[in-house]
Coordinates of C-alpha atoms in Angstrom, one line a residue:
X1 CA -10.5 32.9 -204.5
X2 CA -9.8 29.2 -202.9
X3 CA -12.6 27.1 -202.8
X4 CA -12.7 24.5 -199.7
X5 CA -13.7 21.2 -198.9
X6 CA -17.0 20.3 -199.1
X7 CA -19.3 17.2 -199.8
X8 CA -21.9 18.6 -201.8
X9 CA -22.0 21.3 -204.4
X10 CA -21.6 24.6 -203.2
X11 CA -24.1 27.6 -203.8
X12 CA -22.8 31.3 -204.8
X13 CA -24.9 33.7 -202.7
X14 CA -25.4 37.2 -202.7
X15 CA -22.4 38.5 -201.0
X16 CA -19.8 38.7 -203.3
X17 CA -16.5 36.2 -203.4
X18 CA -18.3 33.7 -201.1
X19 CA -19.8 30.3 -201.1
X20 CA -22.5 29.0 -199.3
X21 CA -23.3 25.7 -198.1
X22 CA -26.3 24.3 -195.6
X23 CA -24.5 21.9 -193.5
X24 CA -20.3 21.8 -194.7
X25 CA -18.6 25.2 -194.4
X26 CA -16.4 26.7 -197.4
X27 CA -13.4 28.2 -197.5
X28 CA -12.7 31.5 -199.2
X29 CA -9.6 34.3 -198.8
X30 CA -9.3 35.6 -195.7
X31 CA -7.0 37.2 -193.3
X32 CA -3.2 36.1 -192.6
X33 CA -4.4 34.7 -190.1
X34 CA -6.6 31.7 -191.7
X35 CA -9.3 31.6 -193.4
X36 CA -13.6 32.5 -192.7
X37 CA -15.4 29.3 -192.5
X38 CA -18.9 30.4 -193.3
X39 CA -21.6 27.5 -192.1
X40 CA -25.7 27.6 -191.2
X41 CA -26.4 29.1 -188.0
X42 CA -22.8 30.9 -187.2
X43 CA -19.1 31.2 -188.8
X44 CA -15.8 29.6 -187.6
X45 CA -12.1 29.6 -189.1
X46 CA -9.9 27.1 -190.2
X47 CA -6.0 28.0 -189.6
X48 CA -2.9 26.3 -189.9
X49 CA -1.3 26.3 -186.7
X50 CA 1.3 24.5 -184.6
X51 CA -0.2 22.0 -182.0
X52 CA 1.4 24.3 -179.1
X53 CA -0.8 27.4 -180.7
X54 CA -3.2 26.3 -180.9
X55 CA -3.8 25.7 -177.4
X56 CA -3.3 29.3 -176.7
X57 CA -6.0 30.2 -179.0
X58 CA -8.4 27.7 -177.7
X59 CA -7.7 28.5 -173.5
X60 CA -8.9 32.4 -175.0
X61 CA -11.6 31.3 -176.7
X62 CA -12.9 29.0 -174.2
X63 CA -13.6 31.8 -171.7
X64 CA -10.4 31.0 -169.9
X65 CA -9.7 33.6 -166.6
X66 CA -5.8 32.8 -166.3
X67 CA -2.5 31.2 -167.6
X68 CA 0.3 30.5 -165.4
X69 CA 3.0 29.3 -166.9
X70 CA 6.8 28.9 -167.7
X71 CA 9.2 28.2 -170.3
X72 CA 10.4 24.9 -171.2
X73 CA 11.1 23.0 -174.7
X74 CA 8.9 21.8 -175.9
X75 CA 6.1 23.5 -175.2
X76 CA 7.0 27.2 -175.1
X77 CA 5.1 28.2 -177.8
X78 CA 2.1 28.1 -175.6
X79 CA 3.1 31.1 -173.5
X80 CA 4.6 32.5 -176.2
X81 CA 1.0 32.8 -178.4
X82 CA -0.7 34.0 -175.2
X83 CA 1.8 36.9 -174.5
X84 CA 1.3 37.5 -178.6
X85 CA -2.1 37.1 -178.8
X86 CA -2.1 39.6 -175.2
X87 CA -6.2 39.0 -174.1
X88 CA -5.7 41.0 -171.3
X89 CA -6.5 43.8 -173.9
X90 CA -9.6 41.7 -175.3
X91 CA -11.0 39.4 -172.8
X92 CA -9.3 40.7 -169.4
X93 CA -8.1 36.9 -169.4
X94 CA -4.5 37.4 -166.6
X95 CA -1.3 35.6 -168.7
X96 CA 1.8 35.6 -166.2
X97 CA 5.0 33.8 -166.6
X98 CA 5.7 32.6 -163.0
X99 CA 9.0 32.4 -161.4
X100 CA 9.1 28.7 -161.4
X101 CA 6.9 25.6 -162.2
X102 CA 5.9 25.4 -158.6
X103 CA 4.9 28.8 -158.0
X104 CA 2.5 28.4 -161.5
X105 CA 0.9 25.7 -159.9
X106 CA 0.1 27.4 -156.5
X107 CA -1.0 30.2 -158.9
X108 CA -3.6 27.8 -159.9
X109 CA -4.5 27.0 -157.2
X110 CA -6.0 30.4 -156.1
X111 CA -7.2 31.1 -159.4
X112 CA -9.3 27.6 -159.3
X113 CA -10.5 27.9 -155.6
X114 CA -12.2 31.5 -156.6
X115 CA -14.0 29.2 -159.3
X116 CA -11.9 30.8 -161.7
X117 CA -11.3 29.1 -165.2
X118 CA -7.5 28.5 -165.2
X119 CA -4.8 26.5 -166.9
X120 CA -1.1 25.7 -166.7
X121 CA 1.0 24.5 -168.9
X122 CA 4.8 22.4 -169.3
X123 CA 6.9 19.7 -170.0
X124 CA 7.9 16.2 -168.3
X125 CA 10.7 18.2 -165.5
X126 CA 8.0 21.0 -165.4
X127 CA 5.0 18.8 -164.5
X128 CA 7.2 16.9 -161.8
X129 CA 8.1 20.0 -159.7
X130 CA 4.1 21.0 -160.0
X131 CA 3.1 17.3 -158.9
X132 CA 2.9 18.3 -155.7
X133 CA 0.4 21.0 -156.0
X134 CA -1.5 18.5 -158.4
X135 CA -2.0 16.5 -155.3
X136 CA -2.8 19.6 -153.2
X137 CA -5.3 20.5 -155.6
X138 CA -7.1 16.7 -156.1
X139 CA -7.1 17.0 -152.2
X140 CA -9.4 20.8 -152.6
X141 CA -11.4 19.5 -155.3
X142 CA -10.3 22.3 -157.3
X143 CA -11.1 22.6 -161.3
X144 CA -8.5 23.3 -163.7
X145 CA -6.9 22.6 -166.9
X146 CA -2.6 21.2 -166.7
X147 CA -1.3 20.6 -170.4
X148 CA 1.7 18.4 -170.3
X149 CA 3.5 18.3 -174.1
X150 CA 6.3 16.0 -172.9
X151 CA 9.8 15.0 -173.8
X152 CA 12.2 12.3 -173.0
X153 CA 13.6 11.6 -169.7
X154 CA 14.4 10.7 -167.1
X155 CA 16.1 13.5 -165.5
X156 CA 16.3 16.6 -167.7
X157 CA 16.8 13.8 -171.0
X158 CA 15.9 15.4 -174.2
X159 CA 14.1 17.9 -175.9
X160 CA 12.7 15.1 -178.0
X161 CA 9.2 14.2 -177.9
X162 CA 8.5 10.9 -175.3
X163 CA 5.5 9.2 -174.0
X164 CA 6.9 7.8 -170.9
X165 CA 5.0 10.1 -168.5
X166 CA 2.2 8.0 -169.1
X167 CA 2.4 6.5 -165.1
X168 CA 2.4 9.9 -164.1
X169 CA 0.1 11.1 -165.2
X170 CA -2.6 8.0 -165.0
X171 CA -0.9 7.1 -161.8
X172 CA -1.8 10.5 -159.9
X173 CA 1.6 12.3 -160.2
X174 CA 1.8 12.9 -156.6
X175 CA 1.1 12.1 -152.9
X176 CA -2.4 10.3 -152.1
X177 CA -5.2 8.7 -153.1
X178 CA -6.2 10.5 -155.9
X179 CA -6.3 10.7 -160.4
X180 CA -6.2 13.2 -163.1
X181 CA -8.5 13.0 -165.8
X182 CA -6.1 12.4 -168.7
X183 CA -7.1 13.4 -172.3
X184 CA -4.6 11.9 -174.9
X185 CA -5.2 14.6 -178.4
X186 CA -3.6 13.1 -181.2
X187 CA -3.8 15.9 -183.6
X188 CA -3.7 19.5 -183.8
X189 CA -7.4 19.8 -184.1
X190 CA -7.7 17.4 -181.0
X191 CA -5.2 19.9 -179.2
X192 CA -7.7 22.4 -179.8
X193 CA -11.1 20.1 -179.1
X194 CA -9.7 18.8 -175.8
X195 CA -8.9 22.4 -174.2
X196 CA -12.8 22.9 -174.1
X197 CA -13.8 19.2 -173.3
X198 CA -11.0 19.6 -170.1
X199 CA -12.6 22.8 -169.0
X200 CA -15.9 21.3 -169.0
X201 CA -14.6 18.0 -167.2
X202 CA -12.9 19.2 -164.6
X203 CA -16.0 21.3 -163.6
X204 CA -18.5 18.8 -163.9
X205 CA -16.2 16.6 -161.4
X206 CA -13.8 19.5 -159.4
X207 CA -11.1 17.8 -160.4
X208 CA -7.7 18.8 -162.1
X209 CA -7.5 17.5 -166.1
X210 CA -4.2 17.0 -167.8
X211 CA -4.2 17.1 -171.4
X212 CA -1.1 14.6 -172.2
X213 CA 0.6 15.7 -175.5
X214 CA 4.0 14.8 -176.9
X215 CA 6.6 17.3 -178.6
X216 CA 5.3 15.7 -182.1
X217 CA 2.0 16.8 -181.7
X218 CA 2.7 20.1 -180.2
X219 CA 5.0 21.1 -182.6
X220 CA 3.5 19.9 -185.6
X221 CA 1.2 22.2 -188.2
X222 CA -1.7 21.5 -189.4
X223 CA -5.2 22.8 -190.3
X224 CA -7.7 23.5 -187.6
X225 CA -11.0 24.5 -187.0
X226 CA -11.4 27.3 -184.2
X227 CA -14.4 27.0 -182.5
X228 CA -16.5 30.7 -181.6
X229 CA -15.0 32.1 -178.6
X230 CA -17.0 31.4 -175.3
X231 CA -17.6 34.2 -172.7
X232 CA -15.7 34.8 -169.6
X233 CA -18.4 34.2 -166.6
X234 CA -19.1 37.1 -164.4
X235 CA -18.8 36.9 -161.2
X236 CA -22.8 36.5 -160.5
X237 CA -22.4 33.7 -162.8
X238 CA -19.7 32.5 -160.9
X239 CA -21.2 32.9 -157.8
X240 CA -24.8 31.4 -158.9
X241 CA -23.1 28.4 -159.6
X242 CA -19.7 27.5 -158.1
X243 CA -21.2 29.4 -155.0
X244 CA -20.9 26.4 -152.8
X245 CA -17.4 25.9 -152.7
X246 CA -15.7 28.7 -154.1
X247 CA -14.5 31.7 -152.3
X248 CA -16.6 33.9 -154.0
X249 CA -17.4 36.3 -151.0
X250 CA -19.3 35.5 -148.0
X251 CA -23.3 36.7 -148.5
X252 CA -25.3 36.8 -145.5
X253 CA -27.0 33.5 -146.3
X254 CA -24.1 30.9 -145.9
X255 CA -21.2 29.9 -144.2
X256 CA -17.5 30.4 -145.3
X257 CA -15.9 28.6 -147.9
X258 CA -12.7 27.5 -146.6
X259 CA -10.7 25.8 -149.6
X260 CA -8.1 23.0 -148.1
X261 CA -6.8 19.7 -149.1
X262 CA -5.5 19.2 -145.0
X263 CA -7.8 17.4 -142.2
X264 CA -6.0 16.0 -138.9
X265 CA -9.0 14.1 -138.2
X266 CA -8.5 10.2 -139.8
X267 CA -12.2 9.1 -139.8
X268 CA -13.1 12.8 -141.4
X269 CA -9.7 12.3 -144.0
X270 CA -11.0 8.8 -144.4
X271 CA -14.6 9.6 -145.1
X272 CA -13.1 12.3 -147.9
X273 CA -10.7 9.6 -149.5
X274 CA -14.0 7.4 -149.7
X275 CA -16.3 10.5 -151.4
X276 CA -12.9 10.6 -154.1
X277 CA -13.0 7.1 -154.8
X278 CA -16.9 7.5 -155.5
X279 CA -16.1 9.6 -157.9
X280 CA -13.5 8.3 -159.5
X281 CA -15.7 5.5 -159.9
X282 CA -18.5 7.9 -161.3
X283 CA -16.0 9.1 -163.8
X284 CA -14.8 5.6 -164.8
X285 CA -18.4 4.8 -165.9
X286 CA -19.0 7.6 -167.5
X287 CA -16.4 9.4 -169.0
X288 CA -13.9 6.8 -171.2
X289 CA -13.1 7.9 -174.6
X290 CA -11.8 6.0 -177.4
X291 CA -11.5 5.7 -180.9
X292 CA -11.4 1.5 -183.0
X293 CA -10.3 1.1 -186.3
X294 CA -11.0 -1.6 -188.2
X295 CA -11.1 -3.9 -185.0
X296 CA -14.9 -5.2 -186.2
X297 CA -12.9 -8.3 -187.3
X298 CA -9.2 -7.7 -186.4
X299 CA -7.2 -11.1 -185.2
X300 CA -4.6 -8.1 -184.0
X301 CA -5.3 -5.2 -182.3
X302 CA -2.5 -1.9 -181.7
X303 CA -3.4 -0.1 -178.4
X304 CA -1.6 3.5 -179.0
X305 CA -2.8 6.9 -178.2
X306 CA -1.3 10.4 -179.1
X307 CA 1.5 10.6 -181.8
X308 CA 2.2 6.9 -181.9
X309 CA -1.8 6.3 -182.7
X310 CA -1.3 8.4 -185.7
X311 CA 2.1 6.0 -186.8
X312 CA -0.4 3.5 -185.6
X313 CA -3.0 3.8 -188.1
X314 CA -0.8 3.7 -190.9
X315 CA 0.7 -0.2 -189.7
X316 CA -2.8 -1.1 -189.7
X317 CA -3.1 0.2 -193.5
X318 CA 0.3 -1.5 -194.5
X319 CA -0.8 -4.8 -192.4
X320 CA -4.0 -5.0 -194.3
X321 CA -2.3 -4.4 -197.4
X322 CA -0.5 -8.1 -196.8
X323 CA -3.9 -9.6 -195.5
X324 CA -3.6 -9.2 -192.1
X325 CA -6.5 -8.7 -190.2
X326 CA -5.1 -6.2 -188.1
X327 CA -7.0 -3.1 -186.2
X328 CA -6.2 0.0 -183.9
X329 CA -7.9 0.7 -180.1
X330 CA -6.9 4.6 -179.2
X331 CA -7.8 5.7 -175.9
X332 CA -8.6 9.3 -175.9
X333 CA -8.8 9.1 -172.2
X334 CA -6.0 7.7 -170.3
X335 CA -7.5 8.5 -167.0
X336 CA -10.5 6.2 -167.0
X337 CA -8.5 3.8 -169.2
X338 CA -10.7 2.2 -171.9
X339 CA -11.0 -1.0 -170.3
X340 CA -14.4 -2.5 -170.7
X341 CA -13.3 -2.3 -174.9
X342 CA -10.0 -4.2 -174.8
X343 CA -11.9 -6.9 -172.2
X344 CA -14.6 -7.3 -174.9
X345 CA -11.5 -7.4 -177.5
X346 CA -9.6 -9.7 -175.3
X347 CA -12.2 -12.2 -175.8
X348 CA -12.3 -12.4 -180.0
X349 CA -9.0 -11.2 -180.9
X350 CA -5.5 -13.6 -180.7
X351 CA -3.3 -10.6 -179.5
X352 CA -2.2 -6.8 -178.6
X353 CA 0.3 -4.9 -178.9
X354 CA 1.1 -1.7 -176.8
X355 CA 2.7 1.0 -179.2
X356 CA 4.0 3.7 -177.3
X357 CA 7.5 6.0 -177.1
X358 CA 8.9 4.6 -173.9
X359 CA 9.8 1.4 -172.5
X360 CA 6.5 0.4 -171.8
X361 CA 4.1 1.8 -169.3
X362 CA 0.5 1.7 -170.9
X363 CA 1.4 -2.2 -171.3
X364 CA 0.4 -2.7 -167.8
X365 CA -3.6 -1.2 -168.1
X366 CA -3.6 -3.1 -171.5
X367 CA -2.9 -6.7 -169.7
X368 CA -4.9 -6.1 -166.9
X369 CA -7.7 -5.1 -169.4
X370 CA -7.1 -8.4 -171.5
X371 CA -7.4 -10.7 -168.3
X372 CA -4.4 -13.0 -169.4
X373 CA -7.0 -14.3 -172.0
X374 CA -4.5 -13.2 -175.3
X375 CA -0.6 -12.3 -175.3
X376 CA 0.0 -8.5 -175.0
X377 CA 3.5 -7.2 -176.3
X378 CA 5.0 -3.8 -175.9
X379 CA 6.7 -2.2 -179.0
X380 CA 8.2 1.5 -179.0
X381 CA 11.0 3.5 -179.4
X382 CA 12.4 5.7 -176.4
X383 CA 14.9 8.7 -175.7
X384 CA 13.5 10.6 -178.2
X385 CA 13.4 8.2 -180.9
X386 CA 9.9 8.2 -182.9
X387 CA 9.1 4.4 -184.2
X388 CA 7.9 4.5 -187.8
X389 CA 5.4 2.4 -189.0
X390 CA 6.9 -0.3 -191.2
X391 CA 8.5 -0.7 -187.3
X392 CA 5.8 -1.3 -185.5
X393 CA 4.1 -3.7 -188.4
X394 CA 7.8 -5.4 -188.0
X395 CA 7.3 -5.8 -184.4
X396 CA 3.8 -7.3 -184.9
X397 CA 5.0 -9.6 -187.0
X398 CA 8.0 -10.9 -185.0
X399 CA 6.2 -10.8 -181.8
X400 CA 3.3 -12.8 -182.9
X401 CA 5.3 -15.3 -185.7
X402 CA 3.6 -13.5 -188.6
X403 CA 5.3 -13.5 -192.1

């Protein structure tokens, strides 16, 4: 028997070959699988999974109606769990491999206007051939979950992990007036976390969420917490509450939903544009996410999400190690950009640097945050390259004349 973690000391109970504990869970033998995480008020399980797995597991447990997908390094995995883990047989949740990247994207798009939870899923080439229906679907007000794991490009590039989709994705990714909510995980567990926090987004606002992952996180293992599984809504449910927009069936009592993203009228397609912006700007208040370390009294701050936040926090061990005063800003939402924190930074601190595995595209949200008040400098390694970091603390130093 393997005990777990825990911060206090643990309390045999009745049943046999288990621990007990109020508030922390505890390990003990389980299944292949993982391990039973017993807790006060319900159980979970912690497994060791890839980053790519995990997402599978969570889109079931999170109620999810349908996965559309295809194939493409470095996120295969995903579609590979699903047709594994086969919930058609548990949940009655549809997992298809479409022909092509496009067609999985117009596949969301009538799973999402019947009010449908349902996700996609690719890599950098992928998401630019469903960019397109990304728009289409921004334009319908449509919910639904896109996980990007991306690689190096441009072109087809490398299997390698990258972070240049970064303008892409924050950018809109397609035609219009129009943004993705962007969750940046930066760890398995986060991978996991964000699939229900997406879900949850994108129907409070009807909008499309990306979840923009790189090929470290996705194909890195570690230990992770599953949540308990969420039910699939009904269609009452459905109906109750998406009635107004989704094409649920017409009742005698309303009009028909027509789901479109296409109005020949300007002052009508105007008027829309103007109802996105409001809530764009609805989101911007209140929806940013982001993680400081150690910036209470930083002179330097690191801005760096996803894999390169993780190298990230270890420069700001090694620089403090030396005596510099140095601290991290992650954004865990890329789309609404953690502004209002690097202004307030901008205003103490002597400096940022951008950390990032391209050749510098988060730079430009940083130094429009920072108002010209302090330098901002771009470090990262690109095509595939990770930067490691005794690199990044190397390009602090250089950047900023620090010995």
């Amino acid at each position: 028997i393997t005990r777990g973690w825990s911060i206090r000391t643990p309390v045999p109970v009745a049943r046999r070959a288990r621990w007990y504990v109020p508030t922390v869970v505890l390990r003990f033998t389980g299944k292949k699988s993982g391990s039973l995480i017993y807790k006060e008020g319900g159980m979970e399980e912690i497994r060791l999974m890839k980053g790519n797995e995990v997402v599978a597991e969570a889109a079931v447990r999170c109620g999810c109606d349908g996965y559309f997908g295809y194939p493409i390094t470095p996120q295969s995995e995903i579609l590979e769990t699903l047709t594994a883990m086969r919930p058609w047989e548990t949940t009655g949740m549809v997992v298809l491999q479409a022909e092509s990247e496009v067609a999985a994207v117009n596949m969301l798009y009538g799973g999402a206007a019947c009010g449908r939870r349902v996700m996609a899923s690719s890599s950098s080439p992928g998401i630019s051939l469903m960019c397109e229906g990304l728009s289409y679907l921004a334009g319908a007000e449509l919910p639904c979950v896109v996980v990007n794991v991306s690689r190096g490009g441009p072109g087809l590039g490398t299997i390698q992990p990258s972070q240049a989709d970064y303008f892409q994705a924050v950018k809109g990714g397609g035609h219009g007036d129009f943004h993705l909510i962007v969750l940046a995980p930066n760890s398995v567990q986060e991978m996991h976390d964000h699939v229900a926090v997406a879900f949850d987004l994108a129907f409070k606002y009807r909008n499309p969420v990306m979840i923009l992952s790189d090929g470290v996180i996705g194909q890195m293992m570690e230990k992770v917490m599953l949540t308990e599984p969420r039910p699939r809504w009904s269609d009452a449910y459905i109906a109750e509450h998406w009635g107004g927009w989704a094409t649920t069936g017409k009742p005698a009592d309303r009009k028909r939903n027509i789901v479109t993203s296409v109005e020949l009228d300007p002052l009508r397609q105007e008027r829309f544009n103007l109802k996105l912006s409001e809530k764009y700007r609805t989101i911007r208040e209140n929806e940013v996410r982001y993680e400081a370390v150690q910036c209470d009294d930083a002179d330097y701050v690191l801005v760096a999400y996803g894999s390169s936040a993780r190298i990230s926090q270890k420069t700001v061990e090694l620089a403090r190690e030396e005596g510099l005063k140095v601290g991290l800003l992650r954004p865990v939402t890329l789309y609404p950009f953690p502004t209002g924190a690097i202004d307030e930074l901008s205003q103490r601190v002597k400096g940022f640097l951008s950390v990032e595995m391209s050749t510098g595209q988060m730079i430009e949200d940083v130094q429009l945050a920072a108002r010209c008040r302090v330098p901002v400098f771009h470090f990262g390694r690109t095509g595939g390259v990770v930067h490691s970091p005794s690199e990044v603390l190397e390009a602090l130093k250089k950047n900023f004349s620090l010995k």
